[in-house]
mmCIF file with all atom_site columns, C-alpha atoms in Angstrom:
data_model
loop_
_atom_site.group_PDB
_atom_site.id
_atom_site.type_symbol
_atom_site.label_atom_id
_atom_site.label_alt_id
_atom_site.label_comp_id
_atom_site.label_asym_id
_atom_site.label_entity_id
_atom_site.label_seq_id
_atom_site.pdbx_PDB_ins_code
_atom_site.Cartn_x
_atom_site.Cartn_y
_atom_site.Cartn_z
_atom_site.occupancy
_atom_site.B_iso_or_equiv
_atom_site.pdbx_formal_charge
_atom_site.auth_seq_id
_atom_site.auth_comp_id
_atom_site.auth_asym_id
_atom_site.auth_atom_id
_atom_site.pdbx_PDB_model_num
ATOM 1   C CA . MET U 1 1   ? 125.671 109.267 91.159  1.00 0.00 ? 1   MET U CA 1
ATOM 2   C CA . ARG U 1 2   ? 123.084 111.514 89.851  1.00 0.00 ? 2   ARG U CA 1
ATOM 3   C CA . CYS U 1 3   ? 123.118 115.008 89.332  1.00 0.00 ? 3   CYS U CA 1
ATOM 4   C CA . SER U 1 4   ? 120.854 117.372 91.659  1.00 0.00 ? 4   SER U CA 1
ATOM 5   C CA . ARG U 1 5   ? 117.827 119.320 90.684  1.00 0.00 ? 5   ARG U CA 1
ATOM 6   C CA . LEU U 1 6   ? 116.703 117.526 87.871  1.00 0.00 ? 6   LEU U CA 1
ATOM 7   C CA . LEU U 1 7   ? 113.835 118.294 85.565  1.00 0.00 ? 7   LEU U CA 1
ATOM 8   C CA . ILE U 1 8   ? 111.916 115.173 84.976  1.00 0.00 ? 8   ILE U CA 1
ATOM 9   C CA . GLY U 1 9   ? 109.115 114.988 82.445  1.00 0.00 ? 9   GLY U CA 1
ATOM 10  C CA . TYR U 1 10  ? 105.775 113.243 82.517  1.00 0.00 ? 10  TYR U CA 1
ATOM 11  C CA . ALA U 1 11  ? 103.409 112.676 79.685  1.00 0.00 ? 11  ALA U CA 1
ATOM 12  C CA . ARG U 1 12  ? 100.005 111.086 79.717  1.00 0.00 ? 12  ARG U CA 1
ATOM 13  C CA . VAL U 1 13  ? 97.416  110.098 76.813  1.00 0.00 ? 13  VAL U CA 1
ATOM 14  C CA . SER U 1 14  ? 94.301  108.307 77.016  1.00 0.00 ? 14  SER U CA 1
ATOM 15  C CA . THR U 1 15  ? 94.413  105.880 74.288  1.00 0.00 ? 15  THR U CA 1
ATOM 16  C CA . SER U 1 16  ? 97.222  104.465 72.177  1.00 0.00 ? 16  SER U CA 1
ATOM 17  C CA . LYS U 1 17  ? 95.535  106.195 69.253  1.00 0.00 ? 17  LYS U CA 1
ATOM 18  C CA . GLN U 1 18  ? 96.810  109.479 70.844  1.00 0.00 ? 18  GLN U CA 1
ATOM 19  C CA . GLY U 1 19  ? 100.528 108.397 70.299  1.00 0.00 ? 19  GLY U CA 1
ATOM 20  C CA . LEU U 1 20  ? 101.261 111.716 68.280  1.00 0.00 ? 20  LEU U CA 1
ATOM 21  C CA . SER U 1 21  ? 99.776  113.788 71.390  1.00 0.00 ? 21  SER U CA 1
ATOM 22  C CA . LEU U 1 22  ? 102.055 111.941 73.330  1.00 0.00 ? 22  LEU U CA 1
ATOM 23  C CA . ASP U 1 23  ? 104.936 112.452 70.983  1.00 0.00 ? 23  ASP U CA 1
ATOM 24  C CA . THR U 1 24  ? 103.995 116.424 70.983  1.00 0.00 ? 24  THR U CA 1
ATOM 25  C CA . GLN U 1 25  ? 104.307 116.383 74.866  1.00 0.00 ? 25  GLN U CA 1
ATOM 26  C CA . ARG U 1 26  ? 107.569 114.727 74.872  1.00 0.00 ? 26  ARG U CA 1
ATOM 27  C CA . GLU U 1 27  ? 108.906 117.262 72.563  1.00 0.00 ? 27  GLU U CA 1
ATOM 28  C CA . ALA U 1 28  ? 107.590 120.151 74.302  1.00 0.00 ? 28  ALA U CA 1
ATOM 29  C CA . LEU U 1 29  ? 108.974 118.764 77.851  1.00 0.00 ? 29  LEU U CA 1
ATOM 30  C CA . ILE U 1 30  ? 112.501 118.441 75.914  1.00 0.00 ? 30  ILE U CA 1
ATOM 31  C CA . ASP U 1 31  ? 112.065 122.035 74.744  1.00 0.00 ? 31  ASP U CA 1
ATOM 32  C CA . ALA U 1 32  ? 111.750 122.791 78.410  1.00 0.00 ? 32  ALA U CA 1
ATOM 33  C CA . GLY U 1 33  ? 114.903 121.294 79.666  1.00 0.00 ? 33  GLY U CA 1
ATOM 34  C CA . CYS U 1 34  ? 114.038 117.882 80.631  1.00 0.00 ? 34  CYS U CA 1
ATOM 35  C CA . ASP U 1 35  ? 116.537 114.903 79.852  1.00 0.00 ? 35  ASP U CA 1
ATOM 36  C CA . GLU U 1 36  ? 114.949 112.965 76.927  1.00 0.00 ? 36  GLU U CA 1
ATOM 37  C CA . ASN U 1 37  ? 115.946 109.842 79.018  1.00 0.00 ? 37  ASN U CA 1
ATOM 38  C CA . ARG U 1 38  ? 114.162 111.120 82.141  1.00 0.00 ? 38  ARG U CA 1
ATOM 39  C CA . ILE U 1 39  ? 110.723 111.517 80.321  1.00 0.00 ? 39  ILE U CA 1
ATOM 40  C CA . TYR U 1 40  ? 108.062 109.095 81.535  1.00 0.00 ? 40  TYR U CA 1
ATOM 41  C CA . SER U 1 41  ? 104.842 108.655 80.188  1.00 0.00 ? 41  SER U CA 1
ATOM 42  C CA . ASP U 1 42  ? 101.356 106.489 80.384  1.00 0.00 ? 42  ASP U CA 1
ATOM 43  C CA . THR U 1 43  ? 98.880  105.420 78.023  1.00 0.00 ? 43  THR U CA 1
ATOM 44  C CA . ILE U 1 44  ? 95.906  105.279 80.433  1.00 0.00 ? 44  ILE U CA 1
ATOM 45  C CA . SER U 1 45  ? 92.759  107.289 81.071  1.00 0.00 ? 45  SER U CA 1
ATOM 46  C CA . GLY U 1 46  ? 93.134  109.968 83.461  1.00 0.00 ? 46  GLY U CA 1
ATOM 47  C CA . THR U 1 47  ? 90.197  108.408 85.313  1.00 0.00 ? 47  THR U CA 1
ATOM 48  C CA . LYS U 1 48  ? 92.397  105.338 86.028  1.00 0.00 ? 48  LYS U CA 1
ATOM 49  C CA . TRP U 1 49  ? 93.991  105.210 89.773  1.00 0.00 ? 49  TRP U CA 1
ATOM 50  C CA . GLN U 1 50  ? 97.220  103.486 88.528  1.00 0.00 ? 50  GLN U CA 1
ATOM 51  C CA . ARG U 1 51  ? 99.724  105.341 86.467  1.00 0.00 ? 51  ARG U CA 1
ATOM 52  C CA . PRO U 1 52  ? 102.801 103.029 86.311  1.00 0.00 ? 52  PRO U CA 1
ATOM 53  C CA . GLY U 1 53  ? 104.670 106.017 84.483  1.00 0.00 ? 53  GLY U CA 1
ATOM 54  C CA . LEU U 1 54  ? 103.994 108.749 86.931  1.00 0.00 ? 54  LEU U CA 1
ATOM 55  C CA . ASP U 1 55  ? 104.687 106.260 89.899  1.00 0.00 ? 55  ASP U CA 1
ATOM 56  C CA . ASP U 1 56  ? 108.274 105.635 88.243  1.00 0.00 ? 56  ASP U CA 1
ATOM 57  C CA . ALA U 1 57  ? 108.833 109.425 87.622  1.00 0.00 ? 57  ALA U CA 1
ATOM 58  C CA . LEU U 1 58  ? 107.873 110.143 91.288  1.00 0.00 ? 58  LEU U CA 1
ATOM 59  C CA . ALA U 1 59  ? 110.117 107.069 92.721  1.00 0.00 ? 59  ALA U CA 1
ATOM 60  C CA . TYR U 1 60  ? 113.156 108.479 90.902  1.00 0.00 ? 60  TYR U CA 1
ATOM 61  C CA . MET U 1 61  ? 112.659 112.044 91.900  1.00 0.00 ? 61  MET U CA 1
ATOM 62  C CA . ARG U 1 62  ? 114.913 113.350 94.780  1.00 0.00 ? 62  ARG U CA 1
ATOM 63  C CA . PRO U 1 63  ? 114.390 116.720 96.772  1.00 0.00 ? 63  PRO U CA 1
ATOM 64  C CA . ASP U 1 64  ? 115.150 119.982 94.710  1.00 0.00 ? 64  ASP U CA 1
ATOM 65  C CA . ASP U 1 65  ? 113.811 118.262 91.642  1.00 0.00 ? 65  ASP U CA 1
ATOM 66  C CA . THR U 1 66  ? 111.192 119.213 89.528  1.00 0.00 ? 66  THR U CA 1
ATOM 67  C CA . LEU U 1 67  ? 108.272 117.480 87.512  1.00 0.00 ? 67  LEU U CA 1
ATOM 68  C CA . VAL U 1 68  ? 107.456 118.896 84.403  1.00 0.00 ? 68  VAL U CA 1
ATOM 69  C CA . VAL U 1 69  ? 104.060 118.431 82.705  1.00 0.00 ? 69  VAL U CA 1
ATOM 70  C CA . THR U 1 70  ? 102.665 119.984 79.633  1.00 0.00 ? 70  THR U CA 1
ATOM 71  C CA . ARG U 1 71  ? 99.042  120.528 81.026  1.00 0.00 ? 71  ARG U CA 1
ATOM 72  C CA . LEU U 1 72  ? 97.745  120.418 84.533  1.00 0.00 ? 72  LEU U CA 1
ATOM 73  C CA . ASP U 1 73  ? 95.398  117.589 83.943  1.00 0.00 ? 73  ASP U CA 1
ATOM 74  C CA . ARG U 1 74  ? 97.928  115.234 83.079  1.00 0.00 ? 74  ARG U CA 1
ATOM 75  C CA . LEU U 1 75  ? 98.765  114.850 86.914  1.00 0.00 ? 75  LEU U CA 1
ATOM 76  C CA . GLY U 1 76  ? 95.643  113.856 88.299  1.00 0.00 ? 76  GLY U CA 1
ATOM 77  C CA . ARG U 1 77  ? 92.028  112.359 87.837  1.00 0.00 ? 77  ARG U CA 1
ATOM 78  C CA . ASN U 1 78  ? 90.249  115.543 88.699  1.00 0.00 ? 78  ASN U CA 1
ATOM 79  C CA . LEU U 1 79  ? 91.396  118.845 90.316  1.00 0.00 ? 79  LEU U CA 1
ATOM 80  C CA . VAL U 1 80  ? 91.224  117.192 93.959  1.00 0.00 ? 80  VAL U CA 1
ATOM 81  C CA . ASP U 1 81  ? 93.857  114.624 92.739  1.00 0.00 ? 81  ASP U CA 1
ATOM 82  C CA . THR U 1 82  ? 96.047  116.954 91.038  1.00 0.00 ? 82  THR U CA 1
ATOM 83  C CA . VAL U 1 83  ? 96.319  119.141 94.119  1.00 0.00 ? 83  VAL U CA 1
ATOM 84  C CA . ASN U 1 84  ? 96.925  116.371 96.053  1.00 0.00 ? 84  ASN U CA 1
ATOM 85  C CA . THR U 1 85  ? 99.704  115.161 93.858  1.00 0.00 ? 85  THR U CA 1
ATOM 86  C CA . ILE U 1 86  ? 101.085 118.488 93.967  1.00 0.00 ? 86  ILE U CA 1
ATOM 87  C CA . ALA U 1 87  ? 100.793 118.752 97.977  1.00 0.00 ? 87  ALA U CA 1
ATOM 88  C CA . ASP U 1 88  ? 102.409 115.351 98.204  1.00 0.00 ? 88  ASP U CA 1
ATOM 89  C CA . LEU U 1 89  ? 105.533 116.465 96.142  1.00 0.00 ? 89  LEU U CA 1
ATOM 90  C CA . ALA U 1 90  ? 105.653 119.627 97.992  1.00 0.00 ? 90  ALA U CA 1
ATOM 91  C CA . GLU U 1 91  ? 106.038 117.523 101.465 1.00 0.00 ? 91  GLU U CA 1
ATOM 92  C CA . ARG U 1 92  ? 108.959 115.664 99.709  1.00 0.00 ? 92  ARG U CA 1
ATOM 93  C CA . ASP U 1 93  ? 110.482 119.189 98.450  1.00 0.00 ? 93  ASP U CA 1
ATOM 94  C CA . ILE U 1 94  ? 109.748 118.435 94.968  1.00 0.00 ? 94  ILE U CA 1
ATOM 95  C CA . ASN U 1 95  ? 108.665 121.360 92.448  1.00 0.00 ? 95  ASN U CA 1
ATOM 96  C CA . VAL U 1 96  ? 105.648 120.994 89.879  1.00 0.00 ? 96  VAL U CA 1
ATOM 97  C CA . LYS U 1 97  ? 106.639 122.959 86.630  1.00 0.00 ? 97  LYS U CA 1
ATOM 98  C CA . VAL U 1 98  ? 103.079 123.034 84.362  1.00 0.00 ? 98  VAL U CA 1
ATOM 99  C CA . LEU U 1 99  ? 103.839 124.148 80.800  1.00 0.00 ? 99  LEU U CA 1
ATOM 100 C CA . GLU U 1 100 ? 100.207 125.505 80.058  1.00 0.00 ? 100 GLU U CA 1
ATOM 101 C CA . PRO U 1 101 ? 99.077  127.434 82.132  1.00 0.00 ? 101 PRO U CA 1
ATOM 102 C CA . ALA U 1 102 ? 102.426 128.386 83.027  1.00 0.00 ? 102 ALA U CA 1
ATOM 103 C CA . LEU U 1 103 ? 102.548 127.427 86.810  1.00 0.00 ? 103 LEU U CA 1
ATOM 104 C CA . ASP U 1 104 ? 106.019 126.434 88.843  1.00 0.00 ? 104 ASP U CA 1
ATOM 105 C CA . THR U 1 105 ? 105.723 125.807 92.440  1.00 0.00 ? 105 THR U CA 1
ATOM 106 C CA . SER U 1 106 ? 109.168 126.985 93.098  1.00 0.00 ? 106 SER U CA 1
ATOM 107 C CA . ARG U 1 107 ? 107.751 130.317 92.621  1.00 0.00 ? 107 ARG U CA 1
ATOM 108 C CA . PRO U 1 108 ? 106.171 132.028 95.590  1.00 0.00 ? 108 PRO U CA 1
ATOM 109 C CA . ALA U 1 109 ? 103.187 133.742 93.547  1.00 0.00 ? 109 ALA U CA 1
ATOM 110 C CA . ASP U 1 110 ? 102.333 130.140 91.684  1.00 0.00 ? 110 ASP U CA 1
ATOM 111 C CA . LYS U 1 111 ? 102.199 128.471 95.258  1.00 0.00 ? 111 LYS U CA 1
ATOM 112 C CA . VAL U 1 112 ? 99.578  131.251 96.082  1.00 0.00 ? 112 VAL U CA 1
ATOM 113 C CA . VAL U 1 113 ? 97.581  130.141 92.734  1.00 0.00 ? 113 VAL U CA 1
ATOM 114 C CA . LEU U 1 114 ? 98.016  126.627 93.758  1.00 0.00 ? 114 LEU U CA 1
ATOM 115 C CA . ASN U 1 115 ? 96.464  126.901 97.367  1.00 0.00 ? 115 ASN U CA 1
ATOM 116 C CA . VAL U 1 116 ? 93.593  129.019 96.070  1.00 0.00 ? 116 VAL U CA 1
ATOM 117 C CA . MET U 1 117 ? 93.174  125.896 93.778  1.00 0.00 ? 117 MET U CA 1
ATOM 118 C CA . ALA U 1 118 ? 93.634  123.490 96.842  1.00 0.00 ? 118 ALA U CA 1
ATOM 119 C CA . SER U 1 119 ? 90.671  125.288 98.610  1.00 0.00 ? 119 SER U CA 1
ATOM 120 C CA . LEU U 1 120 ? 88.444  125.378 95.366  1.00 0.00 ? 120 LEU U CA 1
ATOM 121 C CA . ALA U 1 121 ? 89.448  121.473 94.922  1.00 0.00 ? 121 ALA U CA 1
ATOM 122 C CA . GLU U 1 122 ? 88.137  120.961 98.650  1.00 0.00 ? 122 GLU U CA 1
ATOM 123 C CA . TRP U 1 123 ? 84.951  123.002 98.266  1.00 0.00 ? 123 TRP U CA 1
ATOM 124 C CA . GLU U 1 124 ? 84.144  121.185 95.173  1.00 0.00 ? 124 GLU U CA 1
ATOM 125 C CA . ARG U 1 125 ? 84.733  117.749 97.063  1.00 0.00 ? 125 ARG U CA 1
ATOM 126 C CA . ASP U 1 126 ? 82.623  119.307 99.758  1.00 0.00 ? 126 ASP U CA 1
ATOM 127 C CA . LEU U 1 127 ? 79.652  120.279 97.457  1.00 0.00 ? 127 LEU U CA 1
ATOM 128 C CA . LEU U 1 128 ? 79.644  116.697 95.948  1.00 0.00 ? 128 LEU U CA 1
ATOM 129 C CA . ILE U 1 129 ? 79.485  115.170 98.907  1.00 0.00 ? 129 ILE U CA 1
ATOM 130 C CA . GLU U 1 130 ? 76.748  117.290 100.240 1.00 0.00 ? 130 GLU U CA 1
ATOM 131 C CA . ARG U 1 131 ? 74.748  116.917 96.892  1.00 0.00 ? 131 ARG U CA 1
ATOM 132 C CA . THR U 1 132 ? 75.284  113.032 97.309  1.00 0.00 ? 132 THR U CA 1
ATOM 133 C CA . ARG U 1 133 ? 73.383  113.070 100.497 1.00 0.00 ? 133 ARG U CA 1
ATOM 134 C CA . GLU U 1 134 ? 70.735  115.451 99.403  1.00 0.00 ? 134 GLU U CA 1
ATOM 135 C CA . GLY U 1 135 ? 69.974  112.926 96.350  1.00 0.00 ? 135 GLY U CA 1
ATOM 136 C CA . VAL U 1 136 ? 70.018  110.060 98.730  1.00 0.00 ? 136 VAL U CA 1
ATOM 137 C CA . ALA U 1 137 ? 67.906  111.650 101.137 1.00 0.00 ? 137 ALA U CA 1
ATOM 138 C CA . TYR U 1 138 ? 65.566  112.790 98.275  1.00 0.00 ? 138 TYR U CA 1
ATOM 139 C CA . ALA U 1 139 ? 65.155  109.265 96.823  1.00 0.00 ? 139 ALA U CA 1
ATOM 140 C CA . ARG U 1 140 ? 64.365  107.844 100.324 1.00 0.00 ? 140 ARG U CA 1
ATOM 141 C CA . SER U 1 141 ? 61.537  110.257 101.097 1.00 0.00 ? 141 SER U CA 1
ATOM 142 C CA . GLN U 1 142 ? 60.020  108.915 97.909  1.00 0.00 ? 142 GLN U CA 1
ATOM 143 C CA . GLY U 1 143 ? 60.293  105.775 98.753  1.00 0.00 ? 143 GLY U CA 1
ATOM 144 C CA . ARG U 1 144 ? 63.334  104.817 96.615  1.00 0.00 ? 144 ARG U CA 1
ATOM 145 C CA . VAL U 1 145 ? 66.195  102.942 97.897  1.00 0.00 ? 145 VAL U CA 1
ATOM 146 C CA . ALA U 1 146 ? 69.567  103.578 96.465  1.00 0.00 ? 146 ALA U CA 1
ATOM 147 C CA . GLY U 1 147 ? 71.504  100.820 94.771  1.00 0.00 ? 147 GLY U CA 1
ATOM 148 C CA . PRO U 1 148 ? 70.876  98.430  92.164  1.00 0.00 ? 148 PRO U CA 1
ATOM 149 C CA . LYS U 1 149 ? 67.414  97.227  91.205  1.00 0.00 ? 149 LYS U CA 1
ATOM 150 C CA . PRO U 1 150 ? 66.484  93.806  92.647  1.00 0.00 ? 150 PRO U CA 1
ATOM 151 C CA . LYS U 1 151 ? 66.905  90.892  90.141  1.00 0.00 ? 151 LYS U CA 1
ATOM 152 C CA . LEU U 1 152 ? 63.937  89.198  91.553  1.00 0.00 ? 152 LEU U CA 1
ATOM 153 C CA . ASN U 1 153 ? 60.737  90.090  93.074  1.00 0.00 ? 153 ASN U CA 1
ATOM 154 C CA . SER U 1 154 ? 59.015  88.718  95.835  1.00 0.00 ? 154 SER U CA 1
ATOM 155 C CA . GLU U 1 155 ? 56.864  86.417  93.998  1.00 0.00 ? 155 GLU U CA 1
ATOM 156 C CA . GLN U 1 156 ? 59.747  85.268  91.919  1.00 0.00 ? 156 GLN U CA 1
ATOM 157 C CA . LYS U 1 157 ? 61.370  84.382  95.363  1.00 0.00 ? 157 LYS U CA 1
ATOM 158 C CA . LYS U 1 158 ? 58.999  82.676  96.772  1.00 0.00 ? 158 LYS U CA 1
ATOM 159 C CA . GLN U 1 159 ? 58.785  80.511  93.383  1.00 0.00 ? 159 GLN U CA 1
ATOM 160 C CA . ILE U 1 160 ? 62.276  79.632  93.557  1.00 0.00 ? 160 ILE U CA 1
ATOM 161 C CA . ASN U 1 161 ? 62.017  78.451  97.224  1.00 0.00 ? 161 ASN U CA 1
ATOM 162 C CA . ARG U 1 162 ? 58.934  76.116  96.297  1.00 0.00 ? 162 ARG U CA 1
ATOM 163 C CA . LEU U 1 163 ? 61.051  74.767  93.345  1.00 0.00 ? 163 LEU U CA 1
ATOM 164 C CA . PHE U 1 164 ? 64.309  74.155  95.183  1.00 0.00 ? 164 PHE U CA 1
ATOM 165 C CA . GLN U 1 165 ? 62.039  72.647  97.980  1.00 0.00 ? 165 GLN U CA 1
ATOM 166 C CA . SER U 1 166 ? 60.604  70.143  95.372  1.00 0.00 ? 166 SER U CA 1
ATOM 167 C CA . GLY U 1 167 ? 64.191  69.029  94.215  1.00 0.00 ? 167 GLY U CA 1
ATOM 168 C CA . GLU U 1 168 ? 65.121  71.904  91.605  1.00 0.00 ? 168 GLU U CA 1
ATOM 169 C CA . SER U 1 169 ? 68.789  72.355  91.562  1.00 0.00 ? 169 SER U CA 1
ATOM 170 C CA . VAL U 1 170 ? 70.468  75.941  92.062  1.00 0.00 ? 170 VAL U CA 1
ATOM 171 C CA . SER U 1 171 ? 71.784  75.781  88.612  1.00 0.00 ? 171 SER U CA 1
ATOM 172 C CA . ALA U 1 172 ? 68.810  74.944  87.019  1.00 0.00 ? 172 ALA U CA 1
ATOM 173 C CA . LEU U 1 173 ? 66.898  77.746  88.753  1.00 0.00 ? 173 LEU U CA 1
ATOM 174 C CA . ALA U 1 174 ? 69.860  80.085  87.722  1.00 0.00 ? 174 ALA U CA 1
ATOM 175 C CA . ARG U 1 175 ? 69.119  79.229  84.095  1.00 0.00 ? 175 ARG U CA 1
ATOM 176 C CA . SER U 1 176 ? 65.454  79.461  84.372  1.00 0.00 ? 176 SER U CA 1
ATOM 177 C CA . PHE U 1 177 ? 65.322  82.860  85.821  1.00 0.00 ? 177 PHE U CA 1
ATOM 178 C CA . GLN U 1 178 ? 68.316  83.968  84.129  1.00 0.00 ? 178 GLN U CA 1
ATOM 179 C CA . VAL U 1 179 ? 70.367  85.046  87.179  1.00 0.00 ? 179 VAL U CA 1
ATOM 180 C CA . SER U 1 180 ? 73.513  83.959  88.737  1.00 0.00 ? 180 SER U CA 1
ATOM 181 C CA . ARG U 1 181 ? 73.713  81.022  91.121  1.00 0.00 ? 181 ARG U CA 1
ATOM 182 C CA . PRO U 1 182 ? 74.602  83.501  93.974  1.00 0.00 ? 182 PRO U CA 1
ATOM 183 C CA . THR U 1 183 ? 71.317  85.328  93.303  1.00 0.00 ? 183 THR U CA 1
ATOM 184 C CA . ILE U 1 184 ? 69.445  82.256  93.920  1.00 0.00 ? 184 ILE U CA 1
ATOM 185 C CA . TYR U 1 185 ? 71.034  81.458  97.070  1.00 0.00 ? 185 TYR U CA 1
ATOM 186 C CA . ARG U 1 186 ? 70.297  85.149  98.358  1.00 0.00 ? 186 ARG U CA 1
ATOM 187 C CA . ALA U 1 187 ? 66.679  84.459  97.295  1.00 0.00 ? 187 ALA U CA 1
ATOM 188 C CA . LEU U 1 188 ? 66.647  81.363  99.158  1.00 0.00 ? 188 LEU U CA 1
ATOM 189 C CA . GLU U 1 189 ? 68.372  82.870  102.248 1.00 0.00 ? 189 GLU U CA 1
ATOM 190 C CA . ARG U 1 190 ? 65.891  85.540  102.358 1.00 0.00 ? 190 ARG U CA 1
ATOM 191 C CA . THR U 1 191 ? 63.058  83.416  101.705 1.00 0.00 ? 191 THR U CA 1
ATOM 192 C CA . ASP U 1 192 ? 64.000  81.195  104.898 1.00 0.00 ? 192 ASP U CA 1
ATOM 193 C CA . ASN U 1 193 ? 64.681  84.463  106.903 1.00 0.00 ? 193 ASN U CA 1
ATOM 194 C CA . ASP U 1 194 ? 61.327  85.796  106.087 1.00 0.00 ? 194 ASP U CA 1
ATOM 195 C CA . ALA U 1 195 ? 59.649  82.550  107.168 1.00 0.00 ? 195 ALA U CA 1
#
């Protein structure tokens, strides 16, 4: 049976070459009162969705526990992700303590700070969506289509169709035009549809 109100530590570095930084984080978490046997860690980029160490820490935690991290950016890929993680933990009655800058969701004043951060994160997300829409609309107005550049032009597609009709195999066409077989199949389908 486990004690209640545990301080659970989480440390993360982006690469294995940052091992010293991981050790430094572990020491800071132990100094903050975390049990050295309850410090979870990941060596993975903050941009990755899956963080098994954080998942293990969150699975172990119970109401009234506190997740302790050295810095706020250890928790998420970006501000929105970080704030969402903290909000998810709050719904489970789990506190978050950040050593730098000093934040503790068990304190009312720090909850206000996190609410402001959540609002800013949502605003940032809305701005990004709006900028993306504007960029796509502008590209369309300039006659550009979003997405990757086509691998074959219309003349090449016609040539592929003629060669295929004369008995050339899809594999041979893919090698000749230096594209994948699915690209050849799509070119043949589009040529058939245009006919």
